[in-house]
Amino acid sequence: MWKFWRKNGLVIAGATIQGFGMGVFLFPHAIPSGGAGGMSVLLNYWFHVPIGFALWLVNFSMLLLAMKYLGNRSTLWTMLSITVTSLSIFAFQQTIHVPARNVWIDLAIGSIFLGTGVGILLREGVSNGGVGVIALIIANSRNILPGKPLFLINGCIFILTASVIKWEIIIQALLSQWISTIIVDLICKINFYQSYTLGWRKK
């Protein structure tokens, strides 16, 4: 029971920290926080799918992968992380207003919070939603840290999105992913083998 509540608290904390970085620092500058956002923009651009529904569709598809490869329990934890992240983004955007902004300072701060939240989630064997599921599957199968596959997958999506929409977003998006990836791996290196070799197995 203690392990359940401990993991529950860490998942909620990780998702809230992630939502704080996204909602307060990254989204006000339209900086994509990950591959799911880029895929949603492309679906909206190509097929005129409402971006909110497109984001849900991408996350739902990733959850199906999580259920198949990571097990039902991992999928439920991922659903919790996605829900808490979405609610925290909305809450923080409604309650916190930064009067003077600098895009590069906000990018750095937001990416640090994003990486911290994602790192906590992945360290618990829980995806942060979107393409984080794919990164977790790759890391699980190869017994490696998830930061690098997460960066490579998101980078490819950002390049595709920038080539279709506008090239200006790619520098900020990739820089944000690079910073957050460093933080993810720093968080995940803590008790790496104990956390990952047992936590990722199908339940």
mmCIF file of N, CA, C and O in Angstrom, residues 7-82:
data_model
loop_
_atom_site.group_PDB
_atom_site.id
_atom_site.type_symbol
_atom_site.label_atom_id
_atom_site.label_comp_id
_atom_site.label_asym_id
_atom_site.label_seq_id
_atom_site.Cartn_x
_atom_site.Cartn_y
_atom_site.Cartn_z
ATOM 1 N N LYS A 7 4.108 5.972 -5.288
ATOM 2 C CA LYS A 7 4.132 6.135 -6.733
ATOM 3 C C LYS A 7 3.050 7.108 -7.171
ATOM 4 O O LYS A 7 3.281 7.942 -8.061
ATOM 5 N N ASN A 8 1.872 7.028 -6.550
ATOM 6 C CA ASN A 8 0.788 7.939 -6.890
ATOM 7 C C ASN A 8 1.205 9.389 -6.666
ATOM 8 O O ASN A 8 0.963 10.266 -7.503
ATOM 9 N N GLY A 9 1.869 9.640 -5.530
ATOM 10 C CA GLY A 9 2.324 10.988 -5.234
ATOM 11 C C GLY A 9 3.384 11.477 -6.204
ATOM 12 O O GLY A 9 3.360 12.635 -6.639
ATOM 13 N N LEU A 10 4.318 10.594 -6.580
ATOM 14 C CA LEU A 10 5.373 10.976 -7.514
ATOM 15 C C LEU A 10 4.815 11.234 -8.909
ATOM 16 O O LEU A 10 5.260 12.156 -9.604
ATOM 17 N N VAL A 11 3.845 10.434 -9.343
ATOM 18 C CA VAL A 11 3.228 10.636 -10.656
ATOM 19 C C VAL A 11 2.491 11.977 -10.693
ATOM 20 O O VAL A 11 2.617 12.746 -11.655
ATOM 21 N N ILE A 12 1.728 12.258 -9.655
ATOM 22 C CA ILE A 12 1.003 13.535 -9.596
ATOM 23 C C ILE A 12 1.990 14.706 -9.547
ATOM 24 O O ILE A 12 1.810 15.719 -10.234
ATOM 25 N N ALA A 13 3.057 14.542 -8.758
ATOM 26 C CA ALA A 13 4.061 15.612 -8.667
ATOM 27 C C ALA A 13 4.753 15.830 -10.006
ATOM 28 O O ALA A 13 4.912 16.974 -10.459
ATOM 29 N N GLY A 14 5.169 14.738 -10.664
ATOM 30 C CA GLY A 14 5.835 14.858 -11.953
ATOM 31 C C GLY A 14 4.953 15.503 -13.005
ATOM 32 O O GLY A 14 5.387 16.376 -13.756
ATOM 33 N N ALA A 15 3.685 15.091 -13.042
ATOM 34 C CA ALA A 15 2.751 15.646 -14.019
ATOM 35 C C ALA A 15 2.475 17.122 -13.747
ATOM 36 O O ALA A 15 2.350 17.929 -14.671
ATOM 37 N N THR A 16 2.381 17.484 -12.467
ATOM 38 C CA THR A 16 2.131 18.884 -12.102
ATOM 39 C C THR A 16 3.326 19.763 -12.448
ATOM 40 O O THR A 16 3.167 20.872 -12.974
ATOM 41 N N ILE A 17 4.535 19.273 -12.151
ATOM 42 C CA ILE A 17 5.750 20.030 -12.493
ATOM 43 C C ILE A 17 5.855 20.205 -14.005
ATOM 44 O O ILE A 17 6.186 21.293 -14.503
ATOM 45 N N GLN A 18 5.568 19.143 -14.750
ATOM 46 C CA GLN A 18 5.572 19.222 -16.209
ATOM 47 C C GLN A 18 4.557 20.252 -16.701
ATOM 48 O O GLN A 18 4.855 21.095 -17.556
ATOM 49 N N GLY A 19 3.347 20.207 -16.148
ATOM 50 C CA GLY A 19 2.306 21.157 -16.530
ATOM 51 C C GLY A 19 2.672 22.590 -16.203
ATOM 52 O O GLY A 19 2.343 23.520 -16.951
ATOM 53 N N PHE A 20 3.396 22.787 -15.091
ATOM 54 C CA PHE A 20 3.835 24.127 -14.704
ATOM 55 C C PHE A 20 4.803 24.701 -15.735
ATOM 56 O O PHE A 20 4.661 25.848 -16.178
ATOM 57 N N GLY A 21 5.782 23.902 -16.129
ATOM 58 C CA GLY A 21 6.742 24.366 -17.128
ATOM 59 C C GLY A 21 6.095 24.671 -18.464
ATOM 60 O O GLY A 21 6.432 25.672 -19.116
ATOM 61 N N MET A 22 5.159 23.820 -18.870
ATOM 62 C CA MET A 22 4.497 24.002 -20.153
ATOM 63 C C MET A 22 3.551 25.192 -20.128
ATOM 64 O O MET A 22 3.572 26.049 -21.026
ATOM 65 N N GLY A 23 2.686 25.238 -19.112
ATOM 66 C CA GLY A 23 1.634 26.250 -19.074
ATOM 67 C C GLY A 23 2.112 27.649 -18.779
ATOM 68 O O GLY A 23 1.584 28.618 -19.326
ATOM 69 N N VAL A 24 3.136 27.775 -17.921
ATOM 70 C CA VAL A 24 3.578 29.105 -17.495
ATOM 71 C C VAL A 24 4.686 29.666 -18.383
ATOM 72 O O VAL A 24 4.728 30.867 -18.658
ATOM 73 N N PHE A 25 5.576 28.794 -18.879
ATOM 74 C CA PHE A 25 6.760 29.294 -19.572
ATOM 75 C C PHE A 25 6.831 28.972 -21.072
ATOM 76 O O PHE A 25 7.294 29.801 -21.850
ATOM 77 N N LEU A 26 6.389 27.785 -21.492
ATOM 78 C CA LEU A 26 6.568 27.387 -22.895
ATOM 79 C C LEU A 26 5.380 27.763 -23.779
ATOM 80 O O LEU A 26 5.551 28.382 -24.831
ATOM 81 N N PHE A 27 4.194 27.395 -23.371
ATOM 82 C CA PHE A 27 3.018 27.631 -24.208
ATOM 83 C C PHE A 27 2.720 29.106 -24.483
ATOM 84 O O PHE A 27 2.218 29.432 -25.562
ATOM 85 N N PRO A 28 2.975 30.034 -23.538
ATOM 86 C CA PRO A 28 2.749 31.453 -23.865
ATOM 87 C C PRO A 28 3.554 31.944 -25.061
ATOM 88 O O PRO A 28 3.176 32.914 -25.719
ATOM 89 N N HIS A 29 4.673 31.265 -25.381
ATOM 90 C CA HIS A 29 5.485 31.612 -26.543
ATOM 91 C C HIS A 29 5.255 30.645 -27.702
ATOM 92 O O HIS A 29 5.986 30.692 -28.700
ATOM 93 N N ALA A 30 4.245 29.777 -27.569
ATOM 94 C CA ALA A 30 3.928 28.780 -28.605
ATOM 95 C C ALA A 30 5.106 27.851 -28.897
ATOM 96 O O ALA A 30 5.308 27.421 -30.037
ATOM 97 N N ILE A 31 5.904 27.554 -27.873
ATOM 98 C CA ILE A 31 7.026 26.626 -28.027
ATOM 99 C C ILE A 31 6.504 25.212 -27.831
ATOM 100 O O ILE A 31 5.975 24.898 -26.764
ATOM 101 N N PRO A 32 6.618 24.333 -28.825
ATOM 102 C CA PRO A 32 6.125 22.959 -28.679
ATOM 103 C C PRO A 32 6.856 22.247 -27.551
ATOM 104 O O PRO A 32 8.079 22.313 -27.442
ATOM 105 N N SER A 33 6.090 21.565 -26.712
ATOM 106 C CA SER A 33 6.681 20.880 -25.570
ATOM 107 C C SER A 33 7.069 19.443 -25.878
ATOM 108 O O SER A 33 7.726 18.794 -25.065
ATOM 109 N N GLY A 34 6.681 18.947 -27.045
ATOM 110 C CA GLY A 34 6.989 17.566 -27.385
ATOM 111 C C GLY A 34 6.421 17.170 -28.733
ATOM 112 O O GLY A 34 5.794 17.984 -29.430
ATOM 113 N N GLY A 35 6.640 15.912 -29.072
ATOM 114 C CA GLY A 35 6.213 15.424 -30.377
ATOM 115 C C GLY A 35 4.711 15.360 -30.554
ATOM 116 O O GLY A 35 4.203 15.551 -31.662
ATOM 117 N N ALA A 36 3.976 15.102 -29.464
ATOM 118 C CA ALA A 36 2.517 15.013 -29.567
ATOM 119 C C ALA A 36 1.920 16.340 -30.034
ATOM 120 O O ALA A 36 1.001 16.373 -30.858
ATOM 121 N N GLY A 37 2.455 17.448 -29.502
ATOM 122 C CA GLY A 37 1.986 18.757 -29.932
ATOM 123 C C GLY A 37 2.277 19.001 -31.400
ATOM 124 O O GLY A 37 1.440 19.537 -32.137
ATOM 125 N N GLY A 38 3.476 18.617 -31.851
ATOM 126 C CA GLY A 38 3.828 18.781 -33.264
ATOM 127 C C GLY A 38 2.950 17.941 -34.172
ATOM 128 O O GLY A 38 2.505 18.406 -35.234
ATOM 129 N N MET A 39 2.661 16.705 -33.758
ATOM 130 C CA MET A 39 1.784 15.849 -34.549
ATOM 131 C C MET A 39 0.370 16.407 -34.610
ATOM 132 O O MET A 39 -0.311 16.309 -35.638
ATOM 133 N N SER A 40 -0.079 16.999 -33.521
ATOM 134 C CA SER A 40 -1.416 17.595 -33.495
ATOM 135 C C SER A 40 -1.506 18.782 -34.448
ATOM 136 O O SER A 40 -2.516 18.957 -35.144
ATOM 137 N N VAL A 41 -0.446 19.592 -34.488
ATOM 138 C CA VAL A 41 -0.413 20.728 -35.412
ATOM 139 C C VAL A 41 -0.479 20.239 -36.858
ATOM 140 O O VAL A 41 -1.177 20.814 -37.698
ATOM 141 N N LEU A 42 0.242 19.162 -37.169
ATOM 142 C CA LEU A 42 0.241 18.619 -38.524
ATOM 143 C C LEU A 42 -1.129 18.063 -38.908
ATOM 144 O O LEU A 42 -1.598 18.264 -40.034
ATOM 145 N N LEU A 43 -1.783 17.362 -37.981
ATOM 146 C CA LEU A 43 -3.124 16.843 -38.251
ATOM 147 C C LEU A 43 -4.102 17.981 -38.514
ATOM 148 O O LEU A 43 -4.959 17.897 -39.397
ATOM 149 N N ASN A 44 -3.951 19.045 -37.744
ATOM 150 C CA ASN A 44 -4.804 20.212 -37.945
ATOM 151 C C ASN A 44 -4.531 20.881 -39.287
ATOM 152 O O ASN A 44 -5.451 21.303 -40.000
ATOM 153 N N TYR A 45 -3.264 20.952 -39.653
ATOM 154 C CA TYR A 45 -2.862 21.625 -40.892
ATOM 155 C C TYR A 45 -3.271 20.825 -42.125
ATOM 156 O O TYR A 45 -3.792 21.383 -43.100
ATOM 157 N N TRP A 46 -3.049 19.516 -42.075
ATOM 158 C CA TRP A 46 -3.326 18.676 -43.233
ATOM 159 C C TRP A 46 -4.798 18.303 -43.379
ATOM 160 O O TRP A 46 -5.344 18.315 -44.483
ATOM 161 N N PHE A 47 -5.445 17.954 -42.263
ATOM 162 C CA PHE A 47 -6.805 17.402 -42.322
ATOM 163 C C PHE A 47 -7.844 18.272 -41.632
ATOM 164 O O PHE A 47 -9.004 17.879 -41.539
ATOM 165 N N HIS A 48 -7.428 19.443 -41.157
ATOM 166 C CA HIS A 48 -8.327 20.392 -40.496
ATOM 167 C C HIS A 48 -9.027 19.782 -39.292
ATOM 168 O O HIS A 48 -10.171 20.130 -38.978
ATOM 169 N N VAL A 49 -8.334 18.852 -38.629
ATOM 170 C CA VAL A 49 -8.851 18.286 -37.386
ATOM 171 C C VAL A 49 -8.655 19.312 -36.274
ATOM 172 O O VAL A 49 -7.563 19.881 -36.163
ATOM 173 N N PRO A 50 -9.695 19.607 -35.475
ATOM 174 C CA PRO A 50 -9.514 20.542 -34.355
ATOM 175 C C PRO A 50 -8.325 20.127 -33.502
ATOM 176 O O PRO A 50 -8.167 18.946 -33.173
ATOM 177 N N ILE A 51 -7.484 21.088 -33.147
ATOM 178 C CA ILE A 51 -6.212 20.747 -32.518
ATOM 179 C C ILE A 51 -6.392 20.074 -31.160
ATOM 180 O O ILE A 51 -5.610 19.212 -30.765
ATOM 181 N N GLY A 52 -7.459 20.452 -30.444
ATOM 182 C CA GLY A 52 -7.727 19.807 -29.166
ATOM 183 C C GLY A 52 -8.032 18.327 -29.345
ATOM 184 O O GLY A 52 -7.502 17.476 -28.619
ATOM 185 N N PHE A 53 -8.882 18.023 -30.338
ATOM 186 C CA PHE A 53 -9.212 16.627 -30.613
ATOM 187 C C PHE A 53 -7.999 15.889 -31.178
ATOM 188 O O PHE A 53 -7.786 14.708 -30.883
ATOM 189 N N ALA A 54 -7.214 16.589 -31.990
ATOM 190 C CA ALA A 54 -6.010 15.970 -32.559
ATOM 191 C C ALA A 54 -5.036 15.570 -31.452
ATOM 192 O O ALA A 54 -4.440 14.483 -31.493
ATOM 193 N N LEU A 55 -4.872 16.428 -30.437
ATOM 194 C CA LEU A 55 -3.992 16.107 -29.327
ATOM 195 C C LEU A 55 -4.502 14.901 -28.557
ATOM 196 O O LEU A 55 -3.739 14.014 -28.170
ATOM 197 N N TRP A 56 -5.812 14.849 -28.335
ATOM 198 C CA TRP A 56 -6.405 13.691 -27.656
ATOM 199 C C TRP A 56 -6.193 12.431 -28.482
ATOM 200 O O TRP A 56 -5.876 11.369 -27.946
ATOM 201 N N LEU A 57 -6.357 12.549 -29.810
ATOM 202 C CA LEU A 57 -6.215 11.397 -30.692
ATOM 203 C C LEU A 57 -4.792 10.846 -30.650
ATOM 204 O O LEU A 57 -4.588 9.627 -30.591
ATOM 205 N N VAL A 58 -3.814 11.734 -30.669
ATOM 206 C CA VAL A 58 -2.415 11.299 -30.605
ATOM 207 C C VAL A 58 -2.134 10.590 -29.286
ATOM 208 O O VAL A 58 -1.556 9.502 -29.257
ATOM 209 N N ASN A 59 -2.575 11.202 -28.186
ATOM 210 C CA ASN A 59 -2.341 10.594 -26.877
ATOM 211 C C ASN A 59 -3.075 9.268 -26.726
ATOM 212 O O ASN A 59 -2.555 8.322 -26.130
ATOM 213 N N PHE A 60 -4.292 9.188 -27.277
ATOM 214 C CA PHE A 60 -5.056 7.936 -27.194
ATOM 215 C C PHE A 60 -4.345 6.835 -27.967
ATOM 216 O O PHE A 60 -4.274 5.687 -27.514
ATOM 217 N N SER A 61 -3.805 7.173 -29.134
ATOM 218 C CA SER A 61 -3.067 6.182 -29.925
ATOM 219 C C SER A 61 -1.840 5.687 -29.174
ATOM 220 O O SER A 61 -1.525 4.490 -29.176
ATOM 221 N N MET A 62 -1.141 6.614 -28.513
ATOM 222 C CA MET A 62 0.022 6.223 -27.739
ATOM 223 C C MET A 62 -0.359 5.353 -26.544
ATOM 224 O O MET A 62 0.374 4.446 -26.152
ATOM 225 N N LEU A 63 -1.543 5.625 -25.965
ATOM 226 C CA LEU A 63 -2.009 4.812 -24.844
ATOM 227 C C LEU A 63 -2.292 3.382 -25.270
ATOM 228 O O LEU A 63 -2.083 2.436 -24.507
ATOM 229 N N LEU A 64 -2.780 3.198 -26.495
ATOM 230 C CA LEU A 64 -2.997 1.847 -27.007
ATOM 231 C C LEU A 64 -1.674 1.101 -27.103
ATOM 232 O O LEU A 64 -1.595 -0.096 -26.795
ATOM 233 N N LEU A 65 -0.614 1.817 -27.540
ATOM 234 C CA LEU A 65 0.712 1.204 -27.575
ATOM 235 C C LEU A 65 1.187 0.857 -26.164
ATOM 236 O O LEU A 65 1.766 -0.203 -25.927
ATOM 237 N N ALA A 66 0.923 1.775 -25.231
ATOM 238 C CA ALA A 66 1.342 1.535 -23.858
ATOM 239 C C ALA A 66 0.657 0.296 -23.293
ATOM 240 O O ALA A 66 1.267 -0.516 -22.599
ATOM 241 N N MET A 67 -0.625 0.128 -23.614
ATOM 242 C CA MET A 67 -1.375 -1.017 -23.113
ATOM 243 C C MET A 67 -0.815 -2.314 -23.671
ATOM 244 O O MET A 67 -0.716 -3.326 -22.973
ATOM 245 N N LYS A 68 -0.379 -2.304 -24.940
ATOM 246 C CA LYS A 68 0.113 -3.517 -25.586
ATOM 247 C C LYS A 68 1.511 -3.884 -25.116
ATOM 248 O O LYS A 68 1.801 -5.053 -24.851
ATOM 249 N N TYR A 69 2.394 -2.877 -25.003
ATOM 250 C CA TYR A 69 3.802 -3.168 -24.746
ATOM 251 C C TYR A 69 4.219 -2.977 -23.290
ATOM 252 O O TYR A 69 5.192 -3.582 -22.843
ATOM 253 N N LEU A 70 3.526 -2.121 -22.558
ATOM 254 C CA LEU A 70 3.946 -1.822 -21.194
ATOM 255 C C LEU A 70 3.014 -2.394 -20.134
ATOM 256 O O LEU A 70 3.337 -2.373 -18.960
ATOM 257 N N GLY A 71 1.848 -2.885 -20.558
ATOM 258 C CA GLY A 71 0.924 -3.491 -19.606
ATOM 259 C C GLY A 71 -0.189 -2.544 -19.195
ATOM 260 O O GLY A 71 -0.077 -1.324 -19.302
ATOM 261 N N ASN A 72 -1.290 -3.112 -18.720
ATOM 262 C CA ASN A 72 -2.467 -2.324 -18.358
ATOM 263 C C ASN A 72 -2.198 -1.357 -17.218
ATOM 264 O O ASN A 72 -2.704 -0.238 -17.194
ATOM 265 N N ARG A 73 -1.404 -1.804 -16.241
ATOM 266 C CA ARG A 73 -1.147 -0.949 -15.086
ATOM 267 C C ARG A 73 -0.391 0.303 -15.502
ATOM 268 O O ARG A 73 -0.686 1.405 -15.042
ATOM 269 N N SER A 74 0.597 0.151 -16.377
ATOM 270 C CA SER A 74 1.346 1.305 -16.860
ATOM 271 C C SER A 74 0.439 2.271 -17.621
ATOM 272 O O SER A 74 0.591 3.489 -17.532
ATOM 273 N N THR A 75 -0.521 1.718 -18.368
ATOM 274 C CA THR A 75 -1.460 2.554 -19.111
ATOM 275 C C THR A 75 -2.316 3.390 -18.176
ATOM 276 O O THR A 75 -2.566 4.573 -18.423
ATOM 277 N N LEU A 76 -2.765 2.798 -17.078
ATOM 278 C CA LEU A 76 -3.575 3.541 -16.111
ATOM 279 C C LEU A 76 -2.775 4.675 -15.477
ATOM 280 O O LEU A 76 -3.284 5.778 -15.298
ATOM 281 N N TRP A 77 -1.507 4.390 -15.165
ATOM 282 C CA TRP A 77 -0.663 5.448 -14.613
ATOM 283 C C TRP A 77 -0.448 6.558 -15.634
ATOM 284 O O TRP A 77 -0.413 7.747 -15.290
ATOM 285 N N THR A 78 -0.297 6.186 -16.914
ATOM 286 C CA THR A 78 -0.122 7.185 -17.965
ATOM 287 C C THR A 78 -1.363 8.051 -18.112
ATOM 288 O O THR A 78 -1.271 9.272 -18.303
ATOM 289 N N MET A 79 -2.547 7.427 -18.009
ATOM 290 C CA MET A 79 -3.798 8.191 -18.066
ATOM 291 C C MET A 79 -3.855 9.202 -16.928
ATOM 292 O O MET A 79 -4.293 10.340 -17.116
ATOM 293 N N LEU A 80 -3.398 8.799 -15.756
ATOM 294 C CA LEU A 80 -3.362 9.721 -14.622
ATOM 295 C C LEU A 80 -2.419 10.878 -14.899
ATOM 296 O O LEU A 80 -2.759 12.044 -14.661
ATOM 297 N N SER A 81 -1.243 10.586 -15.431
ATOM 298 C CA SER A 81 -0.265 11.649 -15.687
ATOM 299 C C SER A 81 -0.775 12.629 -16.733
ATOM 300 O O SER A 81 -0.597 13.841 -16.596
ATOM 301 N N ILE A 82 -1.422 12.115 -17.784
ATOM 302 C CA ILE A 82 -1.963 12.989 -18.836
ATOM 303 C C ILE A 82 -3.058 13.887 -18.273
ATOM 304 O O ILE A 82 -3.115 15.088 -18.563
#
